[in-house]
Amino acid sequence: MQPADVEAGQAFLCVIAREGELHHGAGEVTLVLIPRQMLKLADALKAAPFGVTTGPDPALDILVAHARSLLGRPLPPALALFCESGLLGLLAFAAGPGGNASARSPDARDARDALYQEILLDIAANCSRHDFGVSQVAQRHRINVRTLQKLFQQHGTTLKEHLTWSRLQLARSALADPANAGKKVSDIAFEAGFNDIATFNRLFRRTFGRTPSSLRQANGAG
């Protein structure tokens, strides 16, 4: 990784292949670490060059401020999913094409950012609904399907992929909750918005690297 100069108080995005070293002077450094399993659907980061992305970027500033506000705060599963979706959306935006603030029109960027964040929050709140999909989201936010799809493509993913990821996160939280120990995995999958248990099991294992049952056992929830 090539050295890069970062001014004090400036947020930056660092994408590394295996390991890296951070050298800094006196002062405080806030690190927001993103687990690999969270990034499987964040294609924008897969395409990002290895190294440090510098330069002022409002998305990164908001990401750091949001992360700091969550430190040490226990969150219920639904709220944790809500916050996680927002953090990942900000990260994907900063890493995506034209992610640097200087390369975007402020008015257009702000409007797209606001709409995208609004949609992410809507998905987090309604992903468990079985009738919730691309056409429903487009209608709810009064935009056509093509515009909606392009909005997510600009952030390195698709709405369908993000919706699936949100449902998987919801199911994972439910499986780890001891209060659901008496529920079948299939019931939890259905409550998270999945219609087919085989598809759910396949996607869950591909995303988290383990089966729903093994995650539940590891967390002592069943």
PDB file of C-alpha atoms in Angstrom:
ATOM      1  CA  MET A   1       0.000   0.000   0.000  1.00  0.00           C
ATOM      2  CA  GLN A   2       1.393   3.416  -0.939  1.00  0.00           C
ATOM      3  CA  PRO A   3       1.711   6.056   1.836  1.00  0.00           C
ATOM      4  CA  ALA A   4      -0.946   8.735   1.774  1.00  0.00           C
ATOM      5  CA  ASP A   5      -1.274  12.034   3.627  1.00  0.00           C
ATOM      6  CA  VAL A   6      -4.491  12.494   5.601  1.00  0.00           C
ATOM      7  CA  GLU A   7      -5.211  15.736   7.399  1.00  0.00           C
ATOM      8  CA  ALA A   8      -6.171  15.741  11.070  1.00  0.00           C
ATOM      9  CA  GLY A   9      -9.910  15.362  11.540  1.00  0.00           C
ATOM     10  CA  GLN A  10     -10.437  13.992   8.033  1.00  0.00           C
ATOM     11  CA  ALA A  11     -12.264  10.708   7.419  1.00  0.00           C
ATOM     12  CA  PHE A  12     -10.796   8.283   4.911  1.00  0.00           C
ATOM     13  CA  LEU A  13     -11.617   4.901   3.429  1.00  0.00           C
ATOM     14  CA  CYS A  14      -8.934   2.225   3.456  1.00  0.00           C
ATOM     15  CA  VAL A  15      -9.347  -0.976   1.451  1.00  0.00           C
ATOM     16  CA  ILE A  16      -6.612  -3.584   1.950  1.00  0.00           C
ATOM     17  CA  ALA A  17      -6.138  -7.139   0.717  1.00  0.00           C
ATOM     18  CA  ARG A  18      -4.735  -8.818   3.829  1.00  0.00           C
ATOM     19  CA  GLU A  19      -3.142  -6.557   6.407  1.00  0.00           C
ATOM     20  CA  GLY A  20      -1.885  -3.035   6.774  1.00  0.00           C
ATOM     21  CA  GLU A  21      -0.208  -0.613   9.149  1.00  0.00           C
ATOM     22  CA  LEU A  22      -1.549   2.722  10.308  1.00  0.00           C
ATOM     23  CA  HIS A  23       0.977   5.315  11.508  1.00  0.00           C
ATOM     24  CA  HIS A  24      -0.324   8.465  13.147  1.00  0.00           C
ATOM     25  CA  GLY A  25       0.798  11.170  15.511  1.00  0.00           C
ATOM     26  CA  ALA A  26      -0.638  12.054  18.875  1.00  0.00           C
ATOM     27  CA  GLY A  27      -4.391  12.180  19.036  1.00  0.00           C
ATOM     28  CA  GLU A  28      -7.469  10.020  18.679  1.00  0.00           C
ATOM     29  CA  VAL A  29      -8.212   7.682  15.784  1.00  0.00           C
ATOM     30  CA  THR A  30     -11.668   6.191  15.225  1.00  0.00           C
ATOM     31  CA  LEU A  31     -11.711   2.967  13.195  1.00  0.00           C
ATOM     32  CA  VAL A  32     -14.916   1.627  11.662  1.00  0.00           C
ATOM     33  CA  LEU A  33     -14.199  -2.018  10.817  1.00  0.00           C
ATOM     34  CA  ILE A  34     -16.592  -3.800   8.464  1.00  0.00           C
ATOM     35  CA  PRO A  35     -16.776  -7.636   8.686  1.00  0.00           C
ATOM     36  CA  ARG A  36     -16.234  -9.449   5.405  1.00  0.00           C
ATOM     37  CA  GLN A  37     -19.660 -11.101   5.522  1.00  0.00           C
ATOM     38  CA  MET A  38     -21.300  -7.672   5.480  1.00  0.00           C
ATOM     39  CA  LEU A  39     -19.505  -6.816   2.259  1.00  0.00           C
ATOM     40  CA  LYS A  40     -20.573  -9.785   0.145  1.00  0.00           C
ATOM     41  CA  LEU A  41     -23.339  -7.724  -1.439  1.00  0.00           C
ATOM     42  CA  ALA A  42     -21.391  -4.467  -1.490  1.00  0.00           C
ATOM     43  CA  ASP A  43     -19.961  -4.834  -4.988  1.00  0.00           C
ATOM     44  CA  ALA A  44     -18.733  -1.234  -4.971  1.00  0.00           C
ATOM     45  CA  LEU A  45     -16.091  -2.177  -2.426  1.00  0.00           C
ATOM     46  CA  LYS A  46     -14.982  -5.187  -4.459  1.00  0.00           C
ATOM     47  CA  ALA A  47     -14.211  -2.830  -7.315  1.00  0.00           C
ATOM     48  CA  ALA A  48     -12.498  -0.214  -5.136  1.00  0.00           C
ATOM     49  CA  PRO A  49      -8.721   0.001  -5.573  1.00  0.00           C
ATOM     50  CA  PHE A  50      -6.581  -1.167  -2.680  1.00  0.00           C
ATOM     51  CA  GLY A  51      -5.143   1.721  -0.727  1.00  0.00           C
ATOM     52  CA  VAL A  52      -6.346   4.861   1.006  1.00  0.00           C
ATOM     53  CA  THR A  53      -8.997   7.125  -0.477  1.00  0.00           C
ATOM     54  CA  THR A  54      -8.393  10.665   0.713  1.00  0.00           C
ATOM     55  CA  GLY A  55     -10.161  13.946   0.242  1.00  0.00           C
ATOM     56  CA  PRO A  56     -13.206  15.396   2.008  1.00  0.00           C
ATOM     57  CA  ASP A  57     -16.295  13.236   1.622  1.00  0.00           C
ATOM     58  CA  PRO A  58     -19.567  13.933   3.476  1.00  0.00           C
ATOM     59  CA  ALA A  59     -20.586  10.253   3.300  1.00  0.00           C
ATOM     60  CA  LEU A  60     -17.504   9.216   5.270  1.00  0.00           C
ATOM     61  CA  ASP A  61     -17.978  12.051   7.760  1.00  0.00           C
ATOM     62  CA  ILE A  62     -21.553  10.922   8.414  1.00  0.00           C
ATOM     63  CA  LEU A  63     -20.422   7.286   8.646  1.00  0.00           C
ATOM     64  CA  VAL A  64     -17.857   8.082  11.349  1.00  0.00           C
ATOM     65  CA  ALA A  65     -20.290  10.295  13.283  1.00  0.00           C
ATOM     66  CA  HIS A  66     -22.950   7.575  13.110  1.00  0.00           C
ATOM     67  CA  ALA A  67     -20.487   4.885  14.244  1.00  0.00           C
ATOM     68  CA  ARG A  68     -19.311   6.993  17.194  1.00  0.00           C
ATOM     69  CA  SER A  69     -22.895   7.501  18.339  1.00  0.00           C
ATOM     70  CA  LEU A  70     -23.394   3.719  18.504  1.00  0.00           C
ATOM     71  CA  LEU A  71     -20.344   2.898  20.632  1.00  0.00           C
ATOM     72  CA  GLY A  72     -21.279   0.984  23.779  1.00  0.00           C
ATOM     73  CA  ARG A  73     -25.009   1.153  23.113  1.00  0.00           C
ATOM     74  CA  PRO A  74     -26.902  -2.151  23.284  1.00  0.00           C
ATOM     75  CA  LEU A  75     -29.437  -2.215  20.462  1.00  0.00           C
ATOM     76  CA  PRO A  76     -32.441  -4.502  19.937  1.00  0.00           C
ATOM     77  CA  PRO A  77     -32.126  -6.643  16.779  1.00  0.00           C
ATOM     78  CA  ALA A  78     -34.533  -4.584  14.663  1.00  0.00           C
ATOM     79  CA  LEU A  79     -32.772  -1.295  15.486  1.00  0.00           C
ATOM     80  CA  ALA A  80     -29.338  -2.872  14.992  1.00  0.00           C
ATOM     81  CA  LEU A  81     -30.388  -3.976  11.490  1.00  0.00           C
ATOM     82  CA  PHE A  82     -31.689  -0.481  10.794  1.00  0.00           C
ATOM     83  CA  CYS A  83     -28.348   1.088  11.823  1.00  0.00           C
ATOM     84  CA  GLU A  84     -26.316  -1.542   9.982  1.00  0.00           C
ATOM     85  CA  SER A  85     -28.160  -0.855   6.749  1.00  0.00           C
ATOM     86  CA  GLY A  86     -27.459   2.857   7.080  1.00  0.00           C
ATOM     87  CA  LEU A  87     -23.758   2.332   7.755  1.00  0.00           C
ATOM     88  CA  LEU A  88     -23.354  -0.056   4.832  1.00  0.00           C
ATOM     89  CA  GLY A  89     -25.238   2.319   2.542  1.00  0.00           C
ATOM     90  CA  LEU A  90     -22.930   5.192   3.463  1.00  0.00           C
ATOM     91  CA  LEU A  91     -19.877   2.987   2.967  1.00  0.00           C
ATOM     92  CA  ALA A  92     -21.039   1.733  -0.433  1.00  0.00           C
ATOM     93  CA  PHE A  93     -21.782   5.287  -1.531  1.00  0.00           C
ATOM     94  CA  ALA A  94     -18.324   6.539  -0.505  1.00  0.00           C
ATOM     95  CA  ALA A  95     -16.619   3.632  -2.289  1.00  0.00           C
ATOM     96  CA  GLY A  96     -18.811   3.645  -5.389  1.00  0.00           C
ATOM     97  CA  PRO A  97     -18.299   5.390  -8.725  1.00  0.00           C
ATOM     98  CA  GLY A  98     -18.028   9.136  -8.206  1.00  0.00           C
ATOM     99  CA  GLY A  99     -17.897   8.584  -4.472  1.00  0.00           C
ATOM    100  CA  ASN A 100     -15.620  11.558  -3.857  1.00  0.00           C
ATOM    101  CA  ALA A 101     -17.609  14.689  -3.110  1.00  0.00           C
ATOM    102  CA  SER A 102     -15.564  16.841  -5.476  1.00  0.00           C
ATOM    103  CA  ALA A 103     -16.693  14.741  -8.451  1.00  0.00           C
ATOM    104  CA  ARG A 104     -20.421  15.193  -7.874  1.00  0.00           C
ATOM    105  CA  SER A 105     -22.851  18.045  -8.216  1.00  0.00           C
ATOM    106  CA  PRO A 106     -23.822  19.040  -4.622  1.00  0.00           C
ATOM    107  CA  ASP A 107     -27.520  19.475  -5.324  1.00  0.00           C
ATOM    108  CA  ALA A 108     -27.846  16.247  -7.323  1.00  0.00           C
ATOM    109  CA  ARG A 109     -25.710  14.332  -4.835  1.00  0.00           C
ATOM    110  CA  ASP A 110     -27.737  15.510  -1.854  1.00  0.00           C
ATOM    111  CA  ALA A 111     -31.015  14.602  -3.556  1.00  0.00           C
ATOM    112  CA  ARG A 112     -29.784  11.112  -4.503  1.00  0.00           C
ATOM    113  CA  ASP A 113     -28.281  10.583  -1.048  1.00  0.00           C
ATOM    114  CA  ALA A 114     -31.516  11.543   0.669  1.00  0.00           C
ATOM    115  CA  LEU A 115     -33.627   9.291  -1.566  1.00  0.00           C
ATOM    116  CA  TYR A 116     -31.227   6.349  -1.245  1.00  0.00           C
ATOM    117  CA  GLN A 117     -31.092   6.607   2.554  1.00  0.00           C
ATOM    118  CA  GLU A 118     -34.873   6.915   2.701  1.00  0.00           C
ATOM    119  CA  ILE A 119     -35.224   3.730   0.654  1.00  0.00           C
ATOM    120  CA  LEU A 120     -32.663   1.870   2.777  1.00  0.00           C
ATOM    121  CA  LEU A 121     -34.597   2.728   5.920  1.00  0.00           C
ATOM    122  CA  ASP A 122     -37.853   1.701   4.263  1.00  0.00           C
ATOM    123  CA  ILE A 123     -36.340  -1.675   3.350  1.00  0.00           C
ATOM    124  CA  ALA A 124     -35.009  -2.187   6.884  1.00  0.00           C
ATOM    125  CA  ALA A 125     -38.477  -1.541   8.297  1.00  0.00           C
ATOM    126  CA  ASN A 126     -40.457  -3.616   5.776  1.00  0.00           C
ATOM    127  CA  CYS A 127     -38.146  -6.350   4.456  1.00  0.00           C
ATOM    128  CA  SER A 128     -40.058  -9.057   6.339  1.00  0.00           C
ATOM    129  CA  ARG A 129     -43.156  -8.434   4.201  1.00  0.00           C
ATOM    130  CA  HIS A 130     -43.567 -11.111   1.533  1.00  0.00           C
ATOM    131  CA  ASP A 131     -45.169  -8.641  -0.900  1.00  0.00           C
ATOM    132  CA  PHE A 132     -42.297  -6.170  -0.582  1.00  0.00           C
ATOM    133  CA  GLY A 133     -40.204  -5.979  -3.755  1.00  0.00           C
ATOM    134  CA  VAL A 134     -38.865  -3.735  -6.484  1.00  0.00           C
ATOM    135  CA  SER A 135     -42.219  -2.578  -7.847  1.00  0.00           C
ATOM    136  CA  GLN A 136     -43.605  -1.911  -4.361  1.00  0.00           C
ATOM    137  CA  VAL A 137     -40.572   0.172  -3.379  1.00  0.00           C
ATOM    138  CA  ALA A 138     -40.796   2.162  -6.611  1.00  0.00           C
ATOM    139  CA  GLN A 139     -44.481   2.913  -5.996  1.00  0.00           C
ATOM    140  CA  ARG A 140     -43.907   3.885  -2.363  1.00  0.00           C
ATOM    141  CA  HIS A 141     -41.203   6.380  -3.323  1.00  0.00           C
ATOM    142  CA  ARG A 142     -42.919   7.580  -6.503  1.00  0.00           C
ATOM    143  CA  ILE A 143     -40.148   6.736  -8.930  1.00  0.00           C
ATOM    144  CA  ASN A 144     -40.097   4.334 -11.857  1.00  0.00           C
ATOM    145  CA  VAL A 145     -38.445   0.924 -11.587  1.00  0.00           C
ATOM    146  CA  ARG A 146     -35.629   1.782 -13.991  1.00  0.00           C
ATOM    147  CA  THR A 147     -34.638   4.863 -11.960  1.00  0.00           C
ATOM    148  CA  LEU A 148     -34.762   2.802  -8.775  1.00  0.00           C
ATOM    149  CA  GLN A 149     -32.546   0.109 -10.254  1.00  0.00           C
ATOM    150  CA  LYS A 150     -30.032   2.692 -11.515  1.00  0.00           C
ATOM    151  CA  LEU A 151     -29.922   4.288  -8.056  1.00  0.00           C
ATOM    152  CA  PHE A 152     -28.822   1.014  -6.473  1.00  0.00           C
ATOM    153  CA  GLN A 153     -26.433   0.252  -9.331  1.00  0.00           C
ATOM    154  CA  GLN A 154     -24.692   3.549  -8.608  1.00  0.00           C
ATOM    155  CA  HIS A 155     -24.057   2.193  -5.115  1.00  0.00           C
ATOM    156  CA  GLY A 156     -22.617  -1.068  -6.394  1.00  0.00           C
ATOM    157  CA  THR A 157     -25.559  -3.371  -5.735  1.00  0.00           C
ATOM    158  CA  THR A 158     -29.193  -4.026  -6.713  1.00  0.00           C
ATOM    159  CA  LEU A 159     -32.356  -3.516  -4.708  1.00  0.00           C
ATOM    160  CA  LYS A 160     -33.074  -7.252  -4.836  1.00  0.00           C
ATOM    161  CA  GLU A 161     -29.629  -8.038  -3.423  1.00  0.00           C
ATOM    162  CA  HIS A 162     -30.014  -5.487  -0.647  1.00  0.00           C
ATOM    163  CA  LEU A 163     -33.500  -6.728   0.183  1.00  0.00           C
ATOM    164  CA  THR A 164     -32.210 -10.303   0.411  1.00  0.00           C
ATOM    165  CA  TRP A 165     -29.306  -9.169   2.573  1.00  0.00           C
ATOM    166  CA  SER A 166     -31.685  -7.286   4.906  1.00  0.00           C
ATOM    167  CA  ARG A 167     -33.897 -10.358   5.284  1.00  0.00           C
ATOM    168  CA  LEU A 168     -30.862 -12.519   6.034  1.00  0.00           C
ATOM    169  CA  GLN A 169     -29.723 -10.057   8.699  1.00  0.00           C
ATOM    170  CA  LEU A 170     -33.191 -10.109  10.231  1.00  0.00           C
ATOM    171  CA  ALA A 171     -33.214 -13.918  10.285  1.00  0.00           C
ATOM    172  CA  ARG A 172     -29.702 -14.047  11.763  1.00  0.00           C
ATOM    173  CA  SER A 173     -30.739 -11.746  14.624  1.00  0.00           C
ATOM    174  CA  ALA A 174     -33.833 -13.859  15.291  1.00  0.00           C
ATOM    175  CA  LEU A 175     -31.837 -17.108  15.287  1.00  0.00           C
ATOM    176  CA  ALA A 176     -29.381 -15.665  17.832  1.00  0.00           C
ATOM    177  CA  ASP A 177     -32.175 -14.548  20.161  1.00  0.00           C
ATOM    178  CA  PRO A 178     -32.788 -17.067  23.005  1.00  0.00           C
ATOM    179  CA  ALA A 179     -36.427 -15.933  23.049  1.00  0.00           C
ATOM    180  CA  ASN A 180     -36.873 -17.746  19.707  1.00  0.00           C
ATOM    181  CA  ALA A 181     -35.379 -21.052  20.869  1.00  0.00           C
ATOM    182  CA  GLY A 182     -38.746 -22.767  20.510  1.00  0.00           C
ATOM    183  CA  LYS A 183     -39.266 -21.659  16.910  1.00  0.00           C
ATOM    184  CA  LYS A 184     -38.365 -23.753  13.902  1.00  0.00           C
ATOM    185  CA  VAL A 185     -35.759 -22.403  11.507  1.00  0.00           C
ATOM    186  CA  SER A 186     -38.371 -22.520   8.757  1.00  0.00           C
ATOM    187  CA  ASP A 187     -40.728 -20.342  10.823  1.00  0.00           C
ATOM    188  CA  ILE A 188     -37.995 -17.763  11.408  1.00  0.00           C
ATOM    189  CA  ALA A 189     -37.136 -17.778   7.707  1.00  0.00           C
ATOM    190  CA  PHE A 190     -40.785 -17.204   6.805  1.00  0.00           C
ATOM    191  CA  GLU A 191     -41.103 -14.370   9.345  1.00  0.00           C
ATOM    192  CA  ALA A 192     -38.012 -12.737   7.834  1.00  0.00           C
ATOM    193  CA  GLY A 193     -39.646 -12.649   4.395  1.00  0.00           C
ATOM    194  CA  PHE A 194     -38.460 -15.893   2.755  1.00  0.00           C
ATOM    195  CA  ASN A 195     -40.901 -18.246   1.028  1.00  0.00           C
ATOM    196  CA  ASP A 196     -38.631 -21.217   0.416  1.00  0.00           C
ATOM    197  CA  ILE A 197     -36.568 -22.856   3.186  1.00  0.00           C
ATOM    198  CA  ALA A 198     -34.093 -24.443   0.754  1.00  0.00           C
ATOM    199  CA  THR A 199     -33.330 -21.060  -0.825  1.00  0.00           C
ATOM    200  CA  PHE A 200     -33.036 -19.487   2.610  1.00  0.00           C
ATOM    201  CA  ASN A 201     -30.579 -22.140   3.827  1.00  0.00           C
ATOM    202  CA  ARG A 202     -28.441 -21.779   0.690  1.00  0.00           C
ATOM    203  CA  LEU A 203     -28.296 -17.982   0.861  1.00  0.00           C
ATOM    204  CA  PHE A 204     -27.685 -17.987   4.600  1.00  0.00           C
ATOM    205  CA  ARG A 205     -24.726 -20.342   4.337  1.00  0.00           C
ATOM    206  CA  ARG A 206     -23.262 -18.461   1.365  1.00  0.00           C
ATOM    207  CA  THR A 207     -23.534 -15.127   3.196  1.00  0.00           C
ATOM    208  CA  PHE A 208     -22.473 -16.087   6.730  1.00  0.00           C
ATOM    209  CA  GLY A 209     -20.369 -19.182   6.080  1.00  0.00           C
ATOM    210  CA  ARG A 210     -22.493 -21.453   8.273  1.00  0.00           C
ATOM    211  CA  THR A 211     -25.953 -22.997   8.400  1.00  0.00           C
ATOM    212  CA  PRO A 212     -28.806 -21.361  10.330  1.00  0.00           C
ATOM    213  CA  SER A 213     -28.862 -24.295  12.788  1.00  0.00           C
ATOM    214  CA  SER A 214     -25.134 -24.086  13.531  1.00  0.00           C
ATOM    215  CA  LEU A 215     -25.370 -20.329  14.176  1.00  0.00           C
ATOM    216  CA  ARG A 216     -28.255 -20.907  16.556  1.00  0.00           C
ATOM    217  CA  GLN A 217     -26.294 -23.587  18.454  1.00  0.00           C
ATOM    218  CA  ALA A 218     -23.192 -21.397  18.634  1.00  0.00           C
ATOM    219  CA  ASN A 219     -25.223 -18.619  20.239  1.00  0.00           C
ATOM    220  CA  GLY A 220     -26.948 -20.987  22.667  1.00  0.00           C
ATOM    221  CA  ALA A 221     -30.341 -20.069  21.261  1.00  0.00           C
ATOM    222  CA  GLY A 222     -31.484 -23.584  20.528  1.00  0.00           C
TER     223      GLY A 222
END
